[in-house]
PDB file of C-alpha atoms in Angstrom:
ATOM      1  CA  MET A 107     104.777  26.461 155.858  1.00 43.00           C
ATOM      2  CA  ILE A 108     101.991  27.664 153.629  1.00 50.00           C
ATOM      3  CA  TYR A 109      99.588  25.130 152.199  1.00 57.00           C
ATOM      4  CA  PHE A 110      97.635  26.802 149.450  1.00 63.00           C
ATOM      5  CA  ASP A 111      93.869  26.449 149.652  1.00 65.00           C
ATOM      6  CA  ASP A 112      93.281  27.649 146.112  1.00 66.00           C
ATOM      7  CA  TYR A 113      95.086  28.801 142.991  1.00 72.00           C
ATOM      8  CA  LYS A 114      94.515  32.472 143.795  1.00 81.00           C
ATOM      9  CA  GLU A 115      96.408  32.112 147.061  1.00 78.00           C
ATOM     10  CA  PHE A 116      99.189  30.216 145.248  1.00 77.00           C
ATOM     11  CA  TYR A 117      99.329  32.863 142.523  1.00 78.00           C
ATOM     12  CA  ASN A 118      99.609  35.721 145.040  1.00 83.00           C
ATOM     13  CA  VAL A 119     102.558  34.115 146.846  1.00 80.00           C
ATOM     14  CA  PHE A 120     104.139  33.118 143.523  1.00 80.00           C
ATOM     15  CA  LYS A 121     103.811  36.705 142.289  1.00 84.00           C
ATOM     16  CA  LEU A 122     105.395  38.091 145.460  1.00 84.00           C
ATOM     17  CA  ALA A 123     108.258  35.618 145.105  1.00 79.00           C
ATOM     18  CA  ALA A 124     108.730  36.563 141.456  1.00 75.00           C
ATOM     19  CA  GLU A 125     108.888  40.221 142.504  1.00 80.00           C
ATOM     20  CA  GLY A 126     111.688  39.418 144.945  1.00 76.00           C
ATOM     21  CA  ASP A 127     109.899  39.077 148.291  1.00 82.00           C
ATOM     22  CA  ILE A 128     112.301  36.900 150.283  1.00 80.00           C
ATOM     23  CA  ASP A 129     109.692  35.395 152.634  1.00 84.00           C
ATOM     24  CA  ALA A 130     107.445  34.492 149.710  1.00 82.00           C
ATOM     25  CA  THR A 131     110.460  33.014 147.904  1.00 80.00           C
ATOM     26  CA  LYS A 132     111.208  30.785 150.905  1.00 79.00           C
ATOM     27  CA  GLU A 133     107.573  29.668 151.046  1.00 80.00           C
ATOM     28  CA  MET A 134     107.553  28.843 147.337  1.00 77.00           C
ATOM     29  CA  LEU A 135     110.743  26.805 147.742  1.00 73.00           C
ATOM     30  CA  ASN A 136     109.213  24.831 150.591  1.00 74.00           C
ATOM     31  CA  TYR A 137     106.049  24.263 148.588  1.00 74.00           C
ATOM     32  CA  LEU A 138     107.953  23.218 145.464  1.00 74.00           C
ATOM     33  CA  THR A 139     110.074  20.810 147.499  1.00 68.00           C
ATOM     34  CA  LEU A 140     106.913  19.072 148.706  1.00 65.00           C
ATOM     35  CA  LEU A 141     105.399  19.178 145.229  1.00 63.00           C
ATOM     36  CA  THR A 142     108.403  17.495 143.590  1.00 58.00           C
ATOM     37  CA  ALA A 143     107.528  14.135 145.118  1.00 58.00           C
ATOM     38  CA  ASP A 144     103.936  14.251 143.862  1.00 57.00           C
ATOM     39  CA  SER A 145     104.278  15.869 140.461  1.00 55.00           C
ATOM     40  CA  ASN A 146     104.648  14.499 136.958  1.00 58.00           C
ATOM     41  CA  ASP A 147     106.344  17.692 135.776  1.00 57.00           C
ATOM     42  CA  THR A 148     109.413  17.563 137.978  1.00 71.00           C
ATOM     43  CA  GLU A 149     111.626  19.305 135.380  1.00 77.00           C
ATOM     44  CA  MET A 150     109.492  22.455 135.527  1.00 74.00           C
ATOM     45  CA  ILE A 151     109.497  22.313 139.316  1.00 75.00           C
ATOM     46  CA  ARG A 152     113.298  21.902 139.345  1.00 77.00           C
ATOM     47  CA  MET A 153     113.649  24.959 137.109  1.00 81.00           C
ATOM     48  CA  LEU A 154     111.417  27.013 139.393  1.00 80.00           C
ATOM     49  CA  LYS A 155     113.304  25.812 142.472  1.00 79.00           C
ATOM     50  CA  ALA A 156     116.646  26.706 140.875  1.00 83.00           C
ATOM     51  CA  THR A 157     115.351  30.183 140.018  1.00 82.00           C
ATOM     52  CA  PHE A 158     114.092  30.840 143.551  1.00 82.00           C
ATOM     53  CA  ILE A 159     117.266  29.421 145.101  1.00 84.00           C
ATOM     54  CA  ASP A 160     119.418  31.698 142.942  1.00 84.00           C
ATOM     55  CA  ARG A 161     117.350  34.683 144.035  1.00 83.00           C
ATOM     56  CA  LEU A 162     117.913  33.845 147.712  1.00 84.00           C
ATOM     57  CA  VAL A 163     121.636  33.333 147.130  1.00 88.00           C
ATOM     58  CA  ASP A 164     121.801  36.684 145.319  1.00 84.00           C
ATOM     59  CA  GLU A 165     120.182  38.257 148.389  1.00 86.00           C
ATOM     60  CA  SER A 166     122.897  36.668 150.595  1.00 85.00           C
ATOM     61  CA  SER A 167     120.285  34.559 152.364  1.00 86.00           C
ATOM     62  CA  SER A 168     121.657  31.741 154.514  1.00 91.00           C
ATOM     63  CA  VAL A 169     118.523  29.767 153.670  1.00 88.00           C
ATOM     64  CA  GLY A 170     119.332  30.218 149.990  1.00 89.00           C
ATOM     65  CA  TRP A 171     122.769  28.698 150.431  1.00 93.00           C
ATOM     66  CA  ILE A 172     121.359  25.736 152.350  1.00 93.00           C
ATOM     67  CA  LYS A 173     118.617  25.207 149.751  1.00 90.00           C
ATOM     68  CA  LYS A 174     121.259  25.388 147.030  1.00 93.00           C
ATOM     69  CA  GLY A 175     123.195  22.639 148.838  1.00 94.00           C
ATOM     70  CA  ASP A 176     119.999  20.572 149.023  1.00 91.00           C
ATOM     71  CA  TYR A 177     119.376  21.131 145.312  1.00 89.00           C
ATOM     72  CA  ILE A 178     122.888  19.990 144.421  1.00 92.00           C
ATOM     73  CA  ILE A 179     122.522  16.872 146.599  1.00 92.00           C
ATOM     74  CA  GLU A 180     119.154  16.067 144.945  1.00 86.00           C
ATOM     75  CA  ASN A 181     120.895  16.144 141.556  1.00 85.00           C
ATOM     76  CA  LEU A 182     124.251  14.708 142.676  1.00 86.00           C
ATOM     77  CA  LYS A 183     126.334  13.359 139.822  1.00 88.00           C
ATOM     78  CA  ASN A 184     129.923  13.273 141.099  1.00 89.00           C
ATOM     79  CA  GLU A 185     132.301  14.133 143.921  1.00 89.00           C
ATOM     80  CA  GLU A 186     132.675  17.722 142.691  1.00 92.00           C
ATOM     81  CA  ASP A 187     128.911  18.187 143.141  1.00 93.00           C
ATOM     82  CA  LEU A 188     129.226  16.873 146.685  1.00 93.00           C
ATOM     83  CA  LYS A 189     132.021  19.335 147.447  1.00 94.00           C
ATOM     84  CA  SER A 190     129.900  22.165 146.032  1.00 95.00           C
ATOM     85  CA  ALA A 191     126.933  21.131 148.184  1.00 95.00           C
ATOM     86  CA  LEU A 192     129.085  20.966 151.326  1.00 95.00           C
ATOM     87  CA  LYS A 193     130.455  24.446 150.559  1.00 95.00           C
ATOM     88  CA  CYS A 194     126.908  25.772 150.206  1.00 95.00           C
ATOM     89  CA  TYR A 195     125.878  24.236 153.532  1.00 95.00           C
ATOM     90  CA  LEU A 196     128.975  25.625 155.210  1.00 94.00           C
ATOM     91  CA  ARG A 197     128.355  29.076 153.783  1.00 94.00           C
ATOM     92  CA  GLY A 198     124.784  29.009 155.098  1.00 94.00           C
ATOM     93  CA  ALA A 199     126.046  27.918 158.524  1.00 94.00           C
ATOM     94  CA  MET A 200     128.701  30.641 158.569  1.00 92.00           C
ATOM     95  CA  MET A 201     125.982  33.182 157.785  1.00 93.00           C
ATOM     96  CA  GLY A 202     124.224  32.145 160.990  1.00 89.00           C
ATOM     97  CA  ASP A 203     121.901  29.296 160.012  1.00 92.00           C
ATOM     98  CA  THR A 204     123.193  26.281 161.915  1.00 93.00           C
ATOM     99  CA  PHE A 205     120.960  24.020 159.827  1.00 93.00           C
ATOM    100  CA  GLY A 206     123.885  24.111 157.398  1.00 94.00           C
ATOM    101  CA  PHE A 207     125.924  22.195 160.008  1.00 95.00           C
ATOM    102  CA  ASP A 208     123.005  19.754 160.391  1.00 96.00           C
ATOM    103  CA  MET A 209     123.007  19.072 156.656  1.00 95.00           C
ATOM    104  CA  ILE A 210     126.781  18.563 156.494  1.00 95.00           C
ATOM    105  CA  GLY A 211     126.480  16.123 159.382  1.00 96.00           C
ATOM    106  CA  GLU A 212     123.616  14.345 157.652  1.00 96.00           C
ATOM    107  CA  THR A 213     125.619  14.073 154.432  1.00 95.00           C
ATOM    108  CA  TYR A 214     128.436  12.324 156.301  1.00 96.00           C
ATOM    109  CA  TYR A 215     126.060  10.259 158.468  1.00 97.00           C
ATOM    110  CA  LYS A 216     124.250   8.831 155.447  1.00 96.00           C
ATOM    111  CA  GLY A 217     127.424   8.400 153.422  1.00 95.00           C
ATOM    112  CA  ILE A 218     125.945  10.286 150.485  1.00 90.00           C
ATOM    113  CA  ALA A 219     129.167   9.961 148.477  1.00 73.00           C
ATOM    114  CA  GLY A 220     130.279   6.585 149.755  1.00 84.00           C
ATOM    115  CA  GLU A 221     130.614   5.043 153.183  1.00 92.00           C
ATOM    116  CA  PRO A 222     129.198   6.846 156.225  1.00 96.00           C
ATOM    117  CA  ASP A 223     131.786   8.882 158.120  1.00 95.00           C
ATOM    118  CA  TYR A 224     130.533   8.976 161.700  1.00 97.00           C
ATOM    119  CA  GLU A 225     133.512  10.991 162.948  1.00 96.00           C
ATOM    120  CA  MET A 226     132.756  13.862 160.578  1.00 95.00           C
ATOM    121  CA  ALA A 227     129.014  13.518 161.176  1.00 96.00           C
ATOM    122  CA  TRP A 228     129.597  13.777 164.936  1.00 97.00           C
ATOM    123  CA  ILE A 229     131.675  16.950 164.532  1.00 96.00           C
ATOM    124  CA  PHE A 230     129.063  18.752 162.447  1.00 96.00           C
ATOM    125  CA  PHE A 231     126.093  17.603 164.532  1.00 96.00           C
ATOM    126  CA  TRP A 232     127.901  18.949 167.606  1.00 96.00           C
ATOM    127  CA  LEU A 233     128.669  22.238 165.865  1.00 95.00           C
ATOM    128  CA  SER A 234     124.975  22.600 165.127  1.00 95.00           C
ATOM    129  CA  ILE A 235     124.004  21.859 168.712  1.00 94.00           C
ATOM    130  CA  GLU A 236     126.742  24.086 170.134  1.00 93.00           C
ATOM    131  CA  TYR A 237     126.023  27.174 168.037  1.00 92.00           C
ATOM    132  CA  SER A 238     122.244  26.997 167.738  1.00 90.00           C
ATOM    133  CA  ASN A 239     119.919  28.922 170.020  1.00 87.00           C
ATOM    134  CA  VAL A 240     117.492  26.022 169.695  1.00 86.00           C
ATOM    135  CA  PRO A 241     119.103  22.829 168.367  1.00 88.00           C
ATOM    136  CA  ASN A 242     117.428  21.075 165.470  1.00 91.00           C
ATOM    137  CA  ALA A 243     115.776  17.689 165.954  1.00 95.00           C
ATOM    138  CA  LEU A 244     117.988  16.308 163.176  1.00 96.00           C
ATOM    139  CA  SER A 245     121.294  16.652 165.046  1.00 97.00           C
ATOM    140  CA  LEU A 246     119.823  15.600 168.380  1.00 97.00           C
ATOM    141  CA  CYS A 247     118.231  12.504 166.836  1.00 97.00           C
ATOM    142  CA  ARG A 248     121.401  11.498 165.011  1.00 97.00           C
ATOM    143  CA  ILE A 249     123.578  11.949 168.126  1.00 98.00           C
ATOM    144  CA  GLY A 250     121.038   9.806 170.002  1.00 98.00           C
ATOM    145  CA  GLN A 251     121.267   7.137 167.311  1.00 98.00           C
ATOM    146  CA  MET A 252     125.049   7.229 167.440  1.00 98.00           C
ATOM    147  CA  PHE A 253     124.909   6.492 171.173  1.00 98.00           C
ATOM    148  CA  LYS A 254     122.285   3.797 170.614  1.00 98.00           C
ATOM    149  CA  TYR A 255     124.209   1.955 167.904  1.00 97.00           C
ATOM    150  CA  GLY A 256     127.797   2.687 168.935  1.00 97.00           C
ATOM    151  CA  GLN A 257     128.566   4.810 165.880  1.00 97.00           C
ATOM    152  CA  ARG A 258     131.754   6.738 166.748  1.00 95.00           C
ATOM    153  CA  VAL A 259     131.014   6.395 170.487  1.00 96.00           C
ATOM    154  CA  ASP A 260     130.461   3.498 172.849  1.00 97.00           C
ATOM    155  CA  ILE A 261     126.876   2.293 173.131  1.00 97.00           C
ATOM    156  CA  ASN A 262     125.211   4.228 175.938  1.00 97.00           C
ATOM    157  CA  GLU A 263     121.447   3.838 176.266  1.00 97.00           C
ATOM    158  CA  ASP A 264     121.143   6.626 178.838  1.00 97.00           C
ATOM    159  CA  ASP A 265     122.803   9.156 176.520  1.00 98.00           C
ATOM    160  CA  ALA A 266     120.831   7.777 173.572  1.00 98.00           C
ATOM    161  CA  SER A 267     117.596   8.237 175.503  1.00 98.00           C
ATOM    162  CA  PHE A 268     118.583  11.778 176.524  1.00 98.00           C
ATOM    163  CA  PHE A 269     119.331  12.961 172.976  1.00 97.00           C
ATOM    164  CA  LEU A 270     116.380  11.183 171.393  1.00 97.00           C
ATOM    165  CA  SER A 271     114.056  12.732 173.995  1.00 97.00           C
ATOM    166  CA  LYS A 272     115.563  16.161 173.318  1.00 97.00           C
ATOM    167  CA  ALA A 273     114.942  15.722 169.585  1.00 97.00           C
ATOM    168  CA  ILE A 274     111.260  15.174 170.298  1.00 97.00           C
ATOM    169  CA  GLU A 275     111.166  18.060 172.764  1.00 96.00           C
ATOM    170  CA  VAL A 276     112.695  20.648 170.417  1.00 95.00           C
ATOM    171  CA  ALA A 277     110.273  19.664 167.648  1.00 94.00           C
ATOM    172  CA  GLY A 278     107.542  20.902 169.986  1.00 92.00           C
ATOM    173  CA  GLU A 279     104.147  21.115 168.332  1.00 91.00           C
ATOM    174  CA  TYR A 280     105.643  19.611 165.157  1.00 88.00           C
ATOM    175  CA  ALA A 281     106.814  16.423 166.900  1.00 89.00           C
ATOM    176  CA  ASP A 282     104.100  14.420 165.126  1.00 90.00           C
ATOM    177  CA  VAL A 283     105.192  15.547 161.660  1.00 88.00           C
ATOM    178  CA  ASP A 284     108.921  16.297 161.939  1.00 89.00           C
ATOM    179  CA  ASP A 285     110.794  13.399 160.309  1.00 92.00           C
ATOM    180  CA  TYR A 286     113.561  13.365 162.900  1.00 95.00           C
ATOM    181  CA  ALA A 287     111.243  13.702 165.882  1.00 95.00           C
ATOM    182  CA  LEU A 288     109.254  10.756 164.516  1.00 95.00           C
ATOM    183  CA  LEU A 289     112.453   8.773 164.028  1.00 96.00           C
ATOM    184  CA  ALA A 290     113.555   9.704 167.555  1.00 97.00           C
ATOM    185  CA  LYS A 291     110.195   8.439 168.920  1.00 97.00           C
ATOM    186  CA  LYS A 292     110.680   5.121 167.114  1.00 97.00           C
ATOM    187  CA  GLU A 293     114.278   4.746 168.321  1.00 97.00           C
ATOM    188  CA  LEU A 294     113.314   5.697 171.881  1.00 96.00           C
ATOM    189  CA  ALA A 295     110.444   3.181 171.939  1.00 96.00           C
ATOM    190  CA  GLU A 296     112.911   0.431 170.969  1.00 96.00           C
ATOM    191  CA  LEU A 297     115.156   1.340 173.923  1.00 91.00           C
ATOM    192  CA  VAL A 298     112.443   0.827 176.519  1.00 75.00           C
TER     193      VAL A 298
END
């Protein structure tokens, strides 16, 4: 993730993204996602995000499809939007980015469109773990929580501890900033 030290650095990456550089486009999307929470001009940021997302989708980027799903969820208005977001996540996953499975699982786990559906969450978290070269902390943390709280499975503190520990482990050097590694640390501390 690029954190821009000055406007010149920001401008250079922005210009590369505007010219179609896929890596720069991904960096701008990440930056704009962080900026949305802190900015007063969120409409302009949303427009820029939508433009960069469309560019990635046009380039058949799995990341673009997942970001498009995220964008739809951020602006969710109805069940049709939810279906569109899930399709975007699935398309990204089918293109090889298992984070799409993570996001589908998270959508069901949180009950974004109603009540949580732990059965569906479990299926998609497992798909992510099964097909990923390196599983994401998100799925590992959520599976750990499901064992801890008896969501879809019987409570099993040993399995909860295993998956929560793995979530922290896969986050590696980012374990102190990754949201799910931090959540896994909190959940694990409560088990002991």
